[in-house]
Amino acid sequence: MSGRSVALIANPTAGKGRAAEVLPEVQHRLRAGGLEPTLLTSEGSDHAARLLEEAAHGDADVLAVLGGDGMMHLAVNACARARAVTGRAPALGLIPAGTGNDLCRGLGMDPDDAFAATDTVVADRRRLIDLARVGESATPHGSTWVSTIVASGFDAHANARANALPWPRGGLRYPLAVLVELARFTPLHYRLTVDGTPRELDAMLVAVGNTAAYGGGVRMCPDADATDGLLDVTIIHPVSRLTLLRLLPKTYDGSFVTARCVERFRAREVRVDGDDLLGYGDGERIGDPPLLVTSVPRAVEVLVPS
Ligand SMILES: Nc1ncnc2c1ncn2[C@@H]1O[C@H](COP(=O)(O)OP(=O)(O)OP(=O)(O)O)[C@@H](O)[C@H]1O
């Protein structure tokens, strides 16, 4: 295990500067664990995407990413594409330091502990996980890969609002956006195709999950398992604003699923279309519906805690 080469790509601005604070100790732990990290620091979105793309096609054995879910999304996409095209990509080390950290949460890591995650990189326990591929095209280049949840309804509208809010910048952004969005929201008309079977319905949201959480700990697909080759779909059927407001705190521990308005099932492929839907995945805008979401088993290799 000693001497493994690690490309460490850090977004120092992640988590309002938290990543920059923890970076020296992260490097120290990697070296103390016998690894040889080569640090590259991103300077902006395009630069981050370029660094991650190059690292995904490079020689490093491990690509360690220090940042938030935005950085993880870019890293996962770079590695999934490299793996799909060349059959090889570095194993991904996920070191959370953002505001959401939902991919780490969904893989059973402590989303607030960058040092424990660094120790996980050193321990080198590898696992191939599924990803949700989003796109009508099955070619690796024509798709976006999502590691957490694909959102299109109330959740996506709240995500759009959160991204547009000038304040606050931290983890309170999503709950605040949810409350603002709730005031104007009415159910949306969905046209779904679930494993080939069409279905029309009105709903507050249809969340298609590869892992459990989005929005900084909202466990909308609480039983999602990134190694089962399936998508976990959660539908919240039309309810009053008051009922939705009451359910919201229960989304953080997943206990909302017992409510009558909640329907859940698993599927390999879900086509999501409808009126006034927005497409979000891993908290990022991924294009307008229709969204063809397919579970792709063993799409990327990650380092996970024991
Ligand atoms: N040096 C930088 N300055 C500004 N933006 C950057 C920089 N490096 C990367 N980025 C961009 O910032 C986006 C968000 O960063 P990141 O996900 O790391 O942290 P966050 O926004 O604090 O956390 P979260 O995504 O969990 O809310 C990334 O998707 C990336 O495109």
Coordinates of C-alpha atoms and ligand atoms in Angstrom, one line a residue:
M1 CA 0.0 0.0 0.0
S2 CA 3.0 2.3 0.7
G3 CA 4.0 4.8 -2.0
R4 CA 0.7 4.8 -3.8
S5 CA 0.4 8.0 -5.8
V6 CA -2.4 10.3 -5.0
A7 CA -3.6 13.3 -7.0
L8 CA -5.1 15.6 -4.3
I9 CA -7.4 18.2 -5.8
A10 CA -8.7 20.8 -3.4
N11 CA -11.2 23.6 -3.7
P12 CA -9.9 25.9 -0.9
T13 CA -13.1 28.0 -1.0
A14 CA -15.4 25.0 -0.2
G15 CA -17.5 25.2 2.9
K16 CA -16.7 29.0 3.2
G17 CA -13.0 28.3 3.5
R18 CA -13.2 25.1 5.7
A19 CA -11.3 23.2 3.0
A20 CA -8.4 25.6 3.2
E21 CA -8.3 25.2 7.0
V22 CA -8.2 21.4 7.0
L23 CA -5.9 21.1 3.9
P24 CA -2.5 21.0 5.8
E25 CA -3.7 18.3 8.2
V26 CA -5.2 16.3 5.3
Q27 CA -1.8 16.4 3.5
H28 CA 0.0 15.5 6.7
R29 CA -2.2 12.5 7.3
L30 CA -1.8 11.2 3.7
R31 CA 2.0 11.5 4.0
A32 CA 2.0 9.9 7.5
G33 CA 0.0 7.0 5.9
G34 CA 2.8 6.4 3.4
L35 CA 1.1 8.1 0.4
E36 CA 2.6 10.6 -2.0
P37 CA 0.0 13.3 -2.6
T38 CA 0.5 15.8 -5.4
L39 CA -1.6 18.8 -4.5
L40 CA -3.5 20.8 -7.2
T41 CA -5.7 23.7 -6.1
S42 CA -8.7 24.7 -8.1
E43 CA -9.2 28.4 -8.9
G44 CA -12.8 28.3 -10.2
S45 CA -15.4 26.0 -11.8
D46 CA -13.8 25.5 -15.2
H47 CA -10.3 25.1 -13.7
A48 CA -11.7 22.5 -11.2
A49 CA -13.3 20.5 -14.0
R50 CA -10.1 20.6 -16.1
L51 CA -7.9 19.4 -13.2
L52 CA -10.3 16.6 -12.4
E53 CA -10.6 15.5 -16.0
E54 CA -6.8 15.4 -16.4
A55 CA -6.4 13.5 -13.1
A56 CA -9.1 11.0 -14.1
H57 CA -7.1 10.2 -17.2
G58 CA -3.7 10.4 -15.4
D59 CA -1.4 7.8 -13.8
A60 CA -2.3 8.4 -10.1
D61 CA -3.7 5.4 -8.3
V62 CA -6.1 7.5 -6.3
L63 CA -7.8 10.8 -7.0
A64 CA -8.6 12.4 -3.7
V65 CA -11.0 15.4 -3.8
L66 CA -11.3 17.9 -1.0
G67 CA -14.4 20.0 -1.3
G68 CA -18.2 20.0 -1.3
D69 CA -20.7 18.1 -3.4
G70 CA -20.1 20.4 -6.4
M71 CA -16.5 19.2 -6.5
M72 CA -17.6 15.6 -5.9
H73 CA -20.0 15.8 -8.8
L74 CA -17.2 17.0 -11.1
A75 CA -14.9 14.3 -9.9
V76 CA -17.4 11.5 -10.2
N77 CA -18.3 12.6 -13.7
A78 CA -14.6 12.7 -14.7
C79 CA -13.9 9.2 -13.3
A80 CA -17.1 7.7 -14.6
R81 CA -16.4 9.0 -18.1
A82 CA -12.8 7.9 -18.0
R83 CA -13.8 4.4 -16.8
A84 CA -16.5 4.1 -19.5
V85 CA -14.2 5.2 -22.3
T86 CA -10.8 3.7 -21.3
G87 CA -11.9 0.9 -18.9
R88 CA -9.7 2.5 -16.2
A89 CA -9.9 5.4 -13.7
P90 CA -8.3 6.2 -10.4
A91 CA -10.1 5.2 -7.2
L92 CA -11.9 8.2 -5.8
G93 CA -11.1 9.4 -2.3
L94 CA -13.9 11.7 -1.1
I95 CA -12.8 14.2 1.6
P96 CA -15.8 16.3 2.6
A97 CA -15.4 20.0 3.3
G98 CA -18.4 21.7 1.7
T99 CA -21.8 22.8 2.9
G100 CA -23.7 19.7 1.9
N101 CA -21.4 16.7 1.7
D102 CA -24.3 14.4 0.8
L103 CA -22.3 11.9 -1.3
C104 CA -20.1 11.2 1.7
R105 CA -23.2 11.0 3.9
G106 CA -24.8 8.6 1.5
L107 CA -21.8 6.3 1.5
G108 CA -21.8 6.0 5.3
M109 CA -19.0 8.5 6.0
D110 CA -19.2 11.2 8.6
P111 CA -19.9 14.3 6.4
D112 CA -18.4 16.6 9.0
D113 CA -15.1 14.8 9.5
A114 CA -12.5 15.5 6.7
F115 CA -9.8 13.8 8.8
A116 CA -11.7 10.5 9.2
A117 CA -12.3 10.6 5.4
T118 CA -8.5 11.2 4.9
D119 CA -7.8 8.1 7.0
T120 CA -10.3 6.2 4.8
V121 CA -8.1 7.2 1.8
V122 CA -5.1 5.8 3.6
A123 CA -6.9 2.6 4.5
D124 CA -7.6 2.0 0.8
R125 CA -10.8 -0.1 1.1
R126 CA -12.2 0.0 -2.4
R127 CA -15.7 -0.5 -3.6
L128 CA -17.3 -0.2 -7.0
I129 CA -20.5 1.7 -6.8
D130 CA -23.5 2.4 -9.0
L131 CA -24.2 5.8 -10.5
A132 CA -27.3 7.3 -12.0
R133 CA -26.7 8.1 -15.6
V134 CA -28.9 10.9 -16.9
G135 CA -29.3 11.4 -20.6
E136 CA -31.2 10.1 -23.6
S137 CA -27.9 9.0 -25.0
A138 CA -26.1 5.9 -23.7
T139 CA -22.7 7.2 -24.8
P140 CA -20.5 8.2 -21.9
H141 CA -19.9 11.7 -23.4
G142 CA -23.6 12.4 -23.9
S143 CA -24.5 11.8 -20.3
T144 CA -24.3 13.4 -16.9
W145 CA -23.6 11.1 -14.0
V146 CA -25.3 11.7 -10.6
S147 CA -24.1 10.1 -7.4
T148 CA -26.9 11.2 -5.1
I149 CA -30.4 12.2 -6.1
V150 CA -32.0 13.5 -9.3
A151 CA -34.6 16.1 -8.4
S152 CA -37.2 17.7 -10.7
G153 CA -40.2 18.9 -8.5
F154 CA -40.5 21.0 -5.4
D155 CA -37.0 19.9 -4.4
A156 CA -35.5 21.1 -7.7
H157 CA -37.4 24.4 -7.5
A158 CA -36.1 24.8 -4.0
N159 CA -32.6 24.0 -5.2
A160 CA -32.8 26.6 -7.9
R161 CA -34.0 29.2 -5.3
A162 CA -31.1 28.2 -2.9
N163 CA -28.5 28.7 -5.6
A164 CA -30.0 32.2 -6.4
L165 CA -30.2 33.3 -2.7
P166 CA -27.6 36.0 -2.0
W167 CA -27.7 35.0 1.7
P168 CA -27.0 32.9 3.8
R169 CA -24.0 31.1 2.2
G170 CA -23.8 28.1 4.5
G171 CA -25.9 25.1 5.3
L172 CA -29.0 27.2 6.2
R173 CA -29.4 28.1 2.5
Y174 CA -31.5 25.0 1.6
P175 CA -34.0 25.1 4.5
L176 CA -34.5 28.8 3.9
A177 CA -35.1 28.2 0.1
V178 CA -37.5 25.4 0.9
L179 CA -39.6 27.7 3.1
V180 CA -39.6 30.5 0.5
E181 CA -40.5 28.0 -2.3
L182 CA -43.2 26.4 -0.2
A183 CA -45.2 29.6 -0.1
R184 CA -45.8 29.6 -3.9
F185 CA -45.6 25.9 -4.8
T186 CA -48.5 23.9 -6.3
P187 CA -48.3 20.2 -7.4
L188 CA -46.7 19.5 -10.8
H189 CA -47.9 17.2 -13.5
Y190 CA -45.5 14.3 -14.1
R191 CA -45.2 11.8 -17.0
L192 CA -43.1 8.9 -15.8
T193 CA -41.9 5.8 -17.5
V194 CA -40.8 3.3 -14.9
D195 CA -38.9 0.3 -16.4
G196 CA -40.8 0.8 -19.6
T197 CA -44.3 1.3 -18.0
P198 CA -45.8 4.7 -18.5
R199 CA -47.6 6.5 -15.7
E200 CA -49.1 10.0 -15.3
L201 CA -49.7 11.7 -12.0
D202 CA -49.6 15.0 -10.1
A203 CA -47.0 15.2 -7.4
M204 CA -45.0 17.6 -5.2
L205 CA -41.8 15.7 -6.2
V206 CA -40.4 12.6 -7.7
A207 CA -36.9 12.0 -6.3
V208 CA -34.7 9.4 -8.1
G209 CA -31.9 8.3 -5.8
N210 CA -28.7 6.5 -6.1
T211 CA -27.7 7.4 -2.5
A212 CA -30.0 8.6 0.3
A213 CA -29.5 12.3 0.7
Y214 CA -29.4 15.7 -0.9
G215 CA -29.8 19.3 0.2
G216 CA -27.4 18.9 3.1
G217 CA -28.8 15.9 4.9
V218 CA -32.4 15.6 3.5
R219 CA -32.8 11.8 3.4
M220 CA -35.4 11.7 0.6
C221 CA -34.4 8.2 -0.5
P222 CA -33.4 6.9 2.9
D223 CA -32.9 3.2 1.9
A224 CA -31.0 3.9 -1.3
D225 CA -28.0 1.5 -1.7
A226 CA -25.3 2.5 -4.1
T227 CA -24.4 -1.1 -4.7
D228 CA -27.7 -2.7 -5.5
G229 CA -27.9 -1.7 -9.2
L230 CA -31.2 0.0 -8.6
L231 CA -32.7 3.5 -8.2
D232 CA -34.7 4.3 -5.2
V233 CA -37.7 6.4 -6.2
T234 CA -39.6 8.5 -3.7
I235 CA -42.9 10.3 -4.7
I236 CA -44.6 12.8 -2.5
H237 CA -48.2 13.0 -3.8
P238 CA -50.1 16.3 -3.6
V239 CA -50.6 17.5 -0.1
S240 CA -51.4 20.8 1.6
R241 CA -48.6 23.2 2.3
L242 CA -49.1 22.7 6.0
T243 CA -48.7 18.9 5.7
L244 CA -45.6 19.3 3.6
L245 CA -44.2 21.8 6.2
R246 CA -44.9 19.2 9.0
L247 CA -43.1 16.5 7.0
L248 CA -40.0 18.6 6.3
P249 CA -38.2 18.0 9.6
K250 CA -38.8 14.3 9.3
T251 CA -37.0 14.2 5.9
Y252 CA -33.7 14.6 7.8
D253 CA -33.9 11.2 9.5
G254 CA -36.1 9.6 6.8
S255 CA -39.0 9.0 9.1
F256 CA -41.4 11.0 6.7
V257 CA -41.7 7.8 4.6
T258 CA -44.5 6.4 6.7
A259 CA -46.8 9.4 5.7
R260 CA -49.7 8.4 3.5
C261 CA -48.7 10.9 0.8
V262 CA -45.3 9.1 0.3
E263 CA -44.8 6.3 -2.2
R264 CA -41.6 4.5 -2.8
F265 CA -40.3 1.9 -5.1
R266 CA -37.1 0.7 -6.8
A267 CA -36.4 0.6 -10.6
R268 CA -33.6 0.2 -13.0
E269 CA -34.6 3.1 -15.3
V270 CA -37.0 6.0 -14.9
R271 CA -37.9 8.6 -17.5
V272 CA -39.0 11.7 -15.9
D273 CA -41.1 14.2 -17.9
G274 CA -43.8 16.7 -17.1
D275 CA -44.8 20.3 -17.0
D276 CA -42.7 23.0 -15.3
L277 CA -40.1 20.5 -14.1
L278 CA -36.5 21.4 -13.6
G279 CA -33.6 19.0 -13.7
Y280 CA -31.1 18.9 -10.8
G281 CA -28.6 16.2 -9.8
D282 CA -26.1 16.4 -6.9
G283 CA -27.4 19.9 -6.3
E284 CA -26.3 21.0 -9.9
R285 CA -28.5 22.0 -12.8
I286 CA -28.4 19.0 -15.2
G287 CA -30.7 20.2 -18.0
D288 CA -34.4 20.2 -18.7
P289 CA -36.7 17.2 -18.6
P290 CA -37.3 14.7 -20.1
L291 CA -34.6 13.1 -18.0
L292 CA -33.8 9.5 -18.7
V293 CA -32.3 8.2 -15.4
T294 CA -30.6 4.8 -15.6
S295 CA -28.8 2.9 -12.8
V296 CA -25.3 1.9 -14.0
P297 CA -23.7 -0.7 -11.7
R298 CA -20.0 -0.6 -11.0
A299 CA -19.7 2.8 -12.7
V300 CA -16.9 4.2 -10.4
E301 CA -14.6 3.0 -7.7
V302 CA -14.5 4.8 -4.4
L303 CA -12.6 4.4 -1.1
V304 CA -15.1 3.7 1.7
P305 CA -14.8 3.3 5.5
S306 CA -14.7 -0.1 6.9
Ligands
LIG1 N1 -11.2 28.3 -6.2 C1 -12.5 28.3 -6.5 N2 -13.2 29.4 -6.4 C2 -14.5 29.4 -6.6 N3 -15.2 28.3 -7.0 C3 -14.6 27.2 -7.2 C4 -13.2 27.1 -6.9 N4 -12.8 25.8 -7.1 C5 -13.9 25.1 -7.5 N5 -15.0 25.9 -7.5 C6 -16.4 25.6 -7.9 O1 -17.2 25.8 -6.8 C7 -18.2 24.8 -6.8 C8 -18.7 24.5 -5.4 O2 -17.6 24.1 -4.6 P1 -17.7 22.8 -3.6 O3 -18.7 21.9 -4.0 O4 -16.3 22.3 -3.4 O5 -18.1 23.5 -2.2 P2 -19.4 24.2 -1.5 O6 -20.1 24.9 -2.6 O7 -18.9 24.9 -0.3 O8 -20.1 22.9 -1.0 P3 -21.5 22.2 -1.5 O9 -21.3 21.9 -3.0 O10 -21.5 20.9 -0.7 O11 -22.6 23.1 -1.2 C9 -17.6 23.6 -7.5 O12 -18.6 22.9 -8.2 C10 -16.5 24.2 -8.4 O13 -17.1 24.2 -9.7

